[in-house]
Coordinates of C-alpha atoms and ligand atoms in Angstrom, one line a residue:
M1141 CA -22.9 -7.8 -13.3
T1142 CA -23.2 -11.7 -12.3
D1143 CA -24.1 -12.9 -8.8
T1144 CA -20.3 -14.5 -8.8
H1145 CA -19.0 -10.9 -8.0
N1146 CA -18.4 -10.0 -4.3
L1147 CA -20.2 -7.2 -3.0
Y1148 CA -17.2 -5.5 -1.6
Q1149 CA -15.6 -5.0 -5.3
L1150 CA -18.5 -3.3 -6.9
L1151 CA -18.5 0.5 -7.4
P1152 CA -22.1 2.6 -7.3
D1153 CA -22.4 2.1 -10.9
D1154 CA -21.7 -1.7 -11.0
L1155 CA -24.3 -1.9 -7.8
A1156 CA -26.8 0.2 -9.8
K1157 CA -26.9 -2.3 -13.0
W1158 CA -26.7 -5.3 -10.6
L1159 CA -29.9 -3.8 -8.8
V1160 CA -31.9 -3.2 -12.0
E1161 CA -30.5 -6.5 -13.7
H1162 CA -32.3 -8.2 -10.7
E1163 CA -35.4 -6.1 -11.3
H1164 CA -34.6 -3.7 -8.2
S1165 CA -34.7 0.4 -8.1
A1166 CA -31.3 1.8 -9.2
A1167 CA -32.0 4.3 -6.5
Q1168 CA -31.5 1.7 -4.0
T1169 CA -27.8 2.0 -4.7
R1170 CA -26.8 4.5 -2.0
G1171 CA -28.6 2.7 0.8
V1172 CA -27.1 -0.9 -0.1
M1173 CA -23.6 0.7 0.0
A1174 CA -24.3 2.5 3.4
W1175 CA -25.4 -0.7 4.9
A1176 CA -22.3 -2.8 3.1
Y1177 CA -19.9 0.0 4.6
K1178 CA -21.4 2.1 7.2
K1179 CA -23.2 -0.6 8.9
Q1180 CA -26.7 1.5 8.3
A1181 CA -29.7 -0.3 8.6
P1182 CA -30.4 -3.0 5.7
P1183 CA -32.8 -2.1 3.0
L1184 CA -36.5 -2.4 4.2
F1185 CA -37.3 -4.6 1.2
P1186 CA -37.5 -8.4 1.6
R1187 CA -37.1 -9.5 -1.8
L1188 CA -34.1 -7.0 -2.3
L1189 CA -32.6 -8.5 1.0
E1190 CA -33.2 -12.1 -0.1
D1191 CA -31.6 -11.3 -3.7
L1192 CA -28.7 -9.5 -1.6
A1193 CA -27.9 -12.7 0.3
K1194 CA -27.1 -14.2 -2.9
L1195 CA -24.4 -12.1 -3.8
P1196 CA -21.2 -13.0 -2.3
R1197 CA -19.5 -11.2 0.7
T1198 CA -17.1 -12.9 2.0
L1199 CA -13.8 -11.4 3.3
P1200 CA -10.4 -12.3 3.7
A1201 CA -10.1 -14.4 7.3
I1202 CA -7.5 -13.6 10.1
I1203 CA -5.5 -16.8 11.1
E1204 CA -2.8 -15.5 13.0
R1205 CA -1.8 -12.3 14.7
H1206 CA 1.5 -11.1 16.3
L1207 CA 2.0 -8.0 18.5
S1208 CA 5.4 -6.3 18.4
T1209 CA 6.7 -4.7 21.7
D1210 CA 6.2 -1.1 20.0
G1211 CA 2.7 -2.1 19.4
T1212 CA 2.8 -2.8 15.8
Q1213 CA 0.3 -5.6 14.6
K1214 CA 1.4 -8.1 12.0
I1215 CA -1.8 -10.1 10.9
L1216 CA -1.7 -13.0 8.8
F1217 CA -4.9 -13.3 6.2
A1218 CA -6.1 -16.4 4.5
L1219 CA -7.9 -15.6 1.1
G1220 CA -10.9 -17.3 -0.4
D1221 CA -8.8 -19.6 -2.4
G1222 CA -6.4 -20.7 0.3
Q1223 CA -3.6 -18.1 -0.3
R1224 CA -2.1 -16.0 2.3
V1225 CA -1.1 -12.5 2.5
E1226 CA 0.2 -10.3 5.2
S1227 CA -1.0 -7.0 6.4
V1228 CA 0.7 -4.8 9.4
I1229 CA -1.1 -2.2 12.0
L1230 CA 1.4 0.6 12.6
N1231 CA 1.0 3.0 15.3
Y1232 CA 3.3 6.5 15.3
H1233 CA 2.0 8.7 18.1
R1234 CA -1.0 7.3 18.4
K1235 CA -2.0 7.8 14.6
L1236 CA -2.9 4.3 13.3
T1237 CA -2.0 3.2 9.7
V1238 CA -2.7 0.1 7.9
C1239 CA -0.1 -1.5 5.7
L1240 CA -1.5 -3.4 3.0
S1241 CA -0.5 -6.1 0.4
T1242 CA -1.7 -6.2 -3.2
Q1243 CA -0.4 -9.3 -4.6
V1244 CA 0.4 -12.8 -3.0
G1245 CA 4.2 -12.7 -3.2
C1246 CA 5.7 -10.2 -5.9
A1247 CA 7.5 -10.2 -9.4
M1248 CA 10.1 -7.5 -8.8
G1249 CA 12.4 -9.6 -7.1
C1250 CA 14.3 -6.9 -5.2
T1251 CA 17.1 -8.6 -3.9
F1252 CA 16.5 -7.0 -0.3
C1253 CA 13.0 -7.9 0.1
R1254 CA 11.6 -11.5 1.6
T1255 CA 8.3 -11.3 -0.4
G1256 CA 10.2 -10.7 -3.6
E1257 CA 11.9 -14.3 -2.8
A1258 CA 9.0 -16.6 -4.0
G1259 CA 8.0 -14.9 -7.0
L1260 CA 4.3 -13.8 -7.6
G1261 CA 1.5 -15.9 -6.7
R1262 CA -1.5 -13.9 -7.8
N1263 CA -2.5 -10.6 -8.0
L1264 CA -5.4 -9.7 -5.2
E1265 CA -8.8 -8.5 -6.2
A1266 CA -10.2 -5.6 -5.2
H1267 CA -12.6 -6.9 -2.8
E1268 CA -9.8 -8.9 -1.0
I1269 CA -7.9 -5.3 -0.2
V1270 CA -11.0 -3.4 0.2
G1271 CA -12.1 -6.5 2.7
M1272 CA -8.6 -6.3 4.4
Y1273 CA -9.2 -3.0 5.2
L1274 CA -12.4 -3.5 6.5
I1275 CA -11.5 -6.3 9.1
L1276 CA -8.1 -4.2 10.3
R1277 CA -10.7 -1.0 10.9
K1278 CA -13.1 -3.3 12.8
Q1279 CA -10.4 -4.7 14.8
I1280 CA -8.8 -1.2 15.5
W1281 CA -12.6 -0.2 16.7
Q1282 CA -12.8 -2.9 18.9
E1283 CA -9.5 -2.4 20.6
T1284 CA -9.7 1.2 21.0
S1285 CA -11.8 2.5 23.8
L1286 CA -12.4 5.9 21.9
Q1287 CA -14.3 5.5 18.6
A1288 CA -10.6 5.7 16.4
P1289 CA -10.5 7.7 13.0
C1290 CA -10.5 5.4 10.0
P1291 CA -6.9 4.5 9.9
N1292 CA -4.8 5.7 7.3
I1293 CA -3.2 3.3 4.6
V1294 CA -0.1 2.8 2.9
F1295 CA 0.0 0.2 0.2
M1296 CA 3.7 -0.9 1.0
G1297 CA 2.7 -4.7 2.1
Q1298 CA 3.1 -7.5 -0.4
G1299 CA 3.4 -7.0 -3.9
E1300 CA 4.2 -3.9 -6.5
P1301 CA 0.6 -2.1 -6.5
L1302 CA 1.1 -0.6 -9.9
H1303 CA 1.8 -4.3 -11.1
N1304 CA -1.8 -5.2 -10.5
F1305 CA -3.3 -1.7 -11.5
E1306 CA -6.8 -2.6 -12.6
E1307 CA -7.7 -4.0 -9.0
V1308 CA -5.9 -1.7 -7.1
K1309 CA -7.5 1.2 -9.2
R1310 CA -10.8 -0.3 -8.3
A1311 CA -9.8 -0.6 -4.5
L1312 CA -8.8 2.9 -4.3
E1313 CA -12.3 3.8 -5.8
I1314 CA -14.2 2.0 -3.3
L1315 CA -11.8 2.9 -0.5
T1316 CA -12.5 6.7 -1.4
H1317 CA -15.8 7.0 -2.7
P1318 CA -18.3 9.1 -0.4
W1319 CA -21.1 6.3 -0.6
A1320 CA -18.5 3.4 0.6
L1321 CA -15.3 4.1 2.7
D1322 CA -15.5 7.5 2.0
L1323 CA -11.4 8.0 3.0
G1324 CA -9.5 11.1 1.8
P1325 CA -7.0 10.4 -1.0
R1326 CA -4.3 12.1 0.9
Q1327 CA -4.8 9.2 3.8
I1328 CA -3.7 6.9 1.5
T1329 CA 0.0 6.1 0.1
L1330 CA 0.6 4.1 -2.7
S1331 CA 4.8 2.7 -3.1
T1332 CA 6.0 1.8 -6.0
V1333 CA 9.7 0.5 -7.2
G1334 CA 9.0 2.2 -10.3
Y1335 CA 6.6 -0.3 -12.6
L1336 CA 6.5 2.2 -15.3
P1337 CA 3.6 1.0 -17.2
G1338 CA 1.8 1.7 -14.1
L1339 CA 3.4 4.4 -13.1
T1340 CA 2.4 6.1 -16.4
R1341 CA -1.2 5.9 -15.6
F1342 CA -1.2 7.3 -11.8
R1343 CA -3.2 10.0 -13.0
E1344 CA -6.2 7.5 -13.6
L1345 CA -6.0 6.9 -9.9
P1346 CA -7.7 9.2 -7.1
R1347 CA -5.1 11.6 -5.8
V1348 CA -3.4 9.4 -3.6
N1349 CA 0.2 10.3 -2.3
L1350 CA 3.1 8.6 -4.3
A1351 CA 6.1 7.0 -2.6
F1352 CA 8.9 6.0 -4.9
S1353 CA 11.3 3.3 -3.6
L1354 CA 14.9 4.8 -5.2
H1355 CA 17.1 3.2 -3.0
S1356 CA 20.4 4.3 -5.3
P1357 CA 20.6 7.4 -7.6
F1358 CA 22.9 5.0 -9.6
E1359 CA 21.4 3.1 -12.6
Q1360 CA 23.7 0.3 -12.1
E1361 CA 23.9 -0.1 -8.5
R1362 CA 19.9 0.3 -8.1
R1363 CA 19.8 -2.6 -10.8
Q1364 CA 21.6 -5.0 -8.2
L1365 CA 18.7 -4.1 -5.8
I1366 CA 15.9 -3.8 -7.8
P1367 CA 16.1 -5.9 -10.8
V1368 CA 13.4 -4.3 -13.0
E1369 CA 15.6 -1.1 -13.2
A1370 CA 16.9 -2.9 -16.3
R1371 CA 13.4 -2.6 -18.1
F1372 CA 12.4 0.7 -16.7
P1373 CA 15.3 3.1 -15.8
L1374 CA 15.8 5.7 -13.6
S1375 CA 16.2 8.2 -16.4
E1376 CA 12.4 7.3 -17.6
I1377 CA 11.1 7.0 -14.2
K1378 CA 12.4 10.4 -13.4
Q1379 CA 10.6 11.9 -16.5
A1380 CA 7.4 9.9 -15.5
L1381 CA 7.6 12.0 -11.9
K1382 CA 8.2 14.9 -13.1
T1383 CA 4.7 15.3 -14.7
M1384 CA 3.1 13.6 -12.1
P1385 CA -0.1 15.8 -11.0
L1386 CA 0.4 16.8 -7.3
L1387 CA -1.9 19.1 -5.3
P1388 CA -0.5 22.4 -3.4
R1389 CA 0.9 20.8 -0.7
Q1390 CA 1.6 17.1 -1.9
F1391 CA 5.2 15.9 -2.4
I1392 CA 6.6 12.6 -3.8
T1393 CA 8.1 10.5 -1.3
L1394 CA 11.3 9.0 -2.6
E1395 CA 11.9 5.9 -0.2
Y1396 CA 15.8 5.4 0.5
L1397 CA 16.7 2.4 2.1
I1398 CA 20.2 2.9 3.8
L1399 CA 22.2 -0.6 3.7
K1400 CA 25.0 -0.9 5.7
D1401 CA 28.2 -0.4 3.0
V1402 CA 26.1 -0.2 0.0
N1403 CA 24.6 3.2 -0.6
H1404 CA 25.5 5.9 2.0
S1405 CA 28.5 7.4 0.8
E1406 CA 29.3 11.3 0.2
R1407 CA 28.7 10.3 -3.7
H1408 CA 25.6 9.0 -3.1
A1409 CA 24.3 12.0 -1.1
Q1410 CA 25.8 14.2 -3.9
A1411 CA 23.8 12.3 -6.6
L1412 CA 21.0 12.1 -4.8
A1413 CA 20.8 15.3 -4.5
D1414 CA 21.0 16.4 -7.5
W1415 CA 18.5 13.6 -9.0
S1416 CA 15.9 15.1 -6.6
Q1417 CA 16.5 18.6 -7.4
D1418 CA 13.9 19.3 -9.7
L1419 CA 11.5 16.8 -8.2
K1420 CA 8.6 17.9 -5.9
S1421 CA 9.6 15.4 -3.3
I1422 CA 11.2 14.4 0.2
I1423 CA 13.5 11.9 0.8
N1424 CA 12.5 9.3 3.5
L1425 CA 15.5 7.6 5.1
I1426 CA 14.6 4.3 6.0
P1427 CA 17.8 2.2 7.9
Y1428 CA 17.4 -1.3 6.9
N1429 CA 15.7 -3.9 8.4
P1430 CA 18.0 -7.3 8.3
V1431 CA 15.9 -10.5 6.9
A1432 CA 17.0 -13.8 7.8
G1433 CA 19.3 -15.2 4.8
F1434 CA 20.2 -12.0 3.2
L1435 CA 23.5 -10.6 3.0
F1436 CA 22.6 -6.7 3.5
Q1437 CA 22.7 -5.2 6.9
R1438 CA 21.5 -2.3 9.1
P1439 CA 23.5 0.4 9.1
G1440 CA 24.6 2.0 12.6
E1441 CA 22.9 5.4 14.2
E1442 CA 25.8 7.2 13.0
T1443 CA 26.1 6.3 9.6
V1444 CA 22.4 7.1 9.2
D1445 CA 23.0 10.6 11.0
Q1446 CA 26.0 11.2 9.1
F1447 CA 24.0 10.4 5.7
K1448 CA 21.4 12.5 6.8
K1449 CA 23.2 15.4 7.5
S1450 CA 25.1 15.0 4.4
L1451 CA 22.1 15.5 2.5
V1452 CA 20.4 18.3 4.3
K1453 CA 23.8 20.4 3.6
R1454 CA 23.0 19.8 -0.1
G1455 CA 19.7 21.8 0.5
V1456 CA 17.5 18.4 0.1
R1457 CA 14.5 17.8 2.5
V1458 CA 14.8 14.7 4.5
M1459 CA 12.8 12.6 7.1
E1460 CA 13.7 9.6 8.6
R1461 CA 11.3 6.4 9.2
V1462 CA 11.2 4.9 12.5
A1463 CA 11.5 1.2 12.1
R1464 CA 8.4 -0.5 13.5
G1465 CA 7.6 -4.3 14.0
S1466 CA 10.8 -5.5 13.5
D1467 CA 10.9 -8.3 16.1
I1468 CA 7.7 -9.8 14.7
A1469 CA 9.3 -9.4 11.1
A1470 CA 6.6 -7.0 10.2
A1471 CA 8.8 -4.5 9.2
C1472 CA 9.8 -3.5 5.5
G1473 CA 11.1 -6.0 3.3
Q1474 CA 10.1 -8.6 6.1
L1475 CA 7.0 -9.7 4.8
A1476 CA 6.7 -13.4 3.7
G1477 CA 3.0 -14.6 3.6
A1478 CA 3.6 -17.6 5.4
R1479 CA 2.3 -19.2 8.7
S1480 CA 4.8 -18.5 11.3
S1481 CA 6.2 -21.3 13.7
C1482 CA 6.3 -19.4 16.4
T1483 CA 2.4 -19.5 17.5
Ligands
SF4_2065 S1 10.5 -4.3 -2.2 FE1 8.1 -4.4 -3.0 S2 8.4 -4.6 -5.3 FE2 10.3 -5.2 -4.6 S3 10.0 -7.6 -4.2 FE3 9.4 -6.8 -1.9 S4 7.0 -6.4 -2.3 FE4 8.0 -6.4 -4.5

């Protein structure tokens, strides 16, 4: 461990090692973590405080905020090297959730998604992911009159989380460690388009919820939406999902973006029911949020209802996600990570 590491990327073992390297007792680890994450009193030893001051602990900086009419907030962060990423604060029935990014841009190139358009900039480091959460939590706490509980997290922002496996793993370990942020793994949902090298390692992560972006039960058609389907086909993803370790009341969420006139026929409903029938899963229908310059369109409410009924009559467990933040381009697939022109 060197003094170039950021405090917010250190797990207790790393911090203990750093303490020993700087001639402090490893027994100080818990107290230092409580000070860093729980705002408890700083360590009492002046020399330790002096050394800790040398350890970088910069966090991403908020450079723009947009507020939707439905209460959703989109936040643009600047990272230490000037790169930018977006996060979203969602308010569903007064339950607050933050949507975090894991990469600057994304390499997956999904054809319905603004983020994938520009390709991958770079991976976020664990301290940047944890840092965004710390800042959003602080902001939520400042804005709510009551001391709100720690917000839940969905990794559904910019980037494919499993394509940045090591840093996301470290961030999850910090977010869930009792000495650090102490979130319950079930408070966190990680979403993937099926990046198989990461999906097959999913069991190495804390037992967070898994959401898989399916969007079509047909491999050829899915490839038109999610190009990595050509490398990691549905048949192989299915095998990985079937062996996923799940807690008793934990389900895999199958995210299904409904694109007008593309993927909501009776044929799709039947194939979707067949594909999911041997998975402990629930299908989450998401009517598409249009992205300027993209060809796909949002389906009408009747279309969504009809598709939902087609699935229910086949015995499929279904829910529907209510769109949030589409007026500020904060909804699924709309994040760009660019400074907006409207401020
Ligand atoms: S949908 Fe997700 S995986 Fe696909 S390009 Fe967008 S951010 Fe990347």
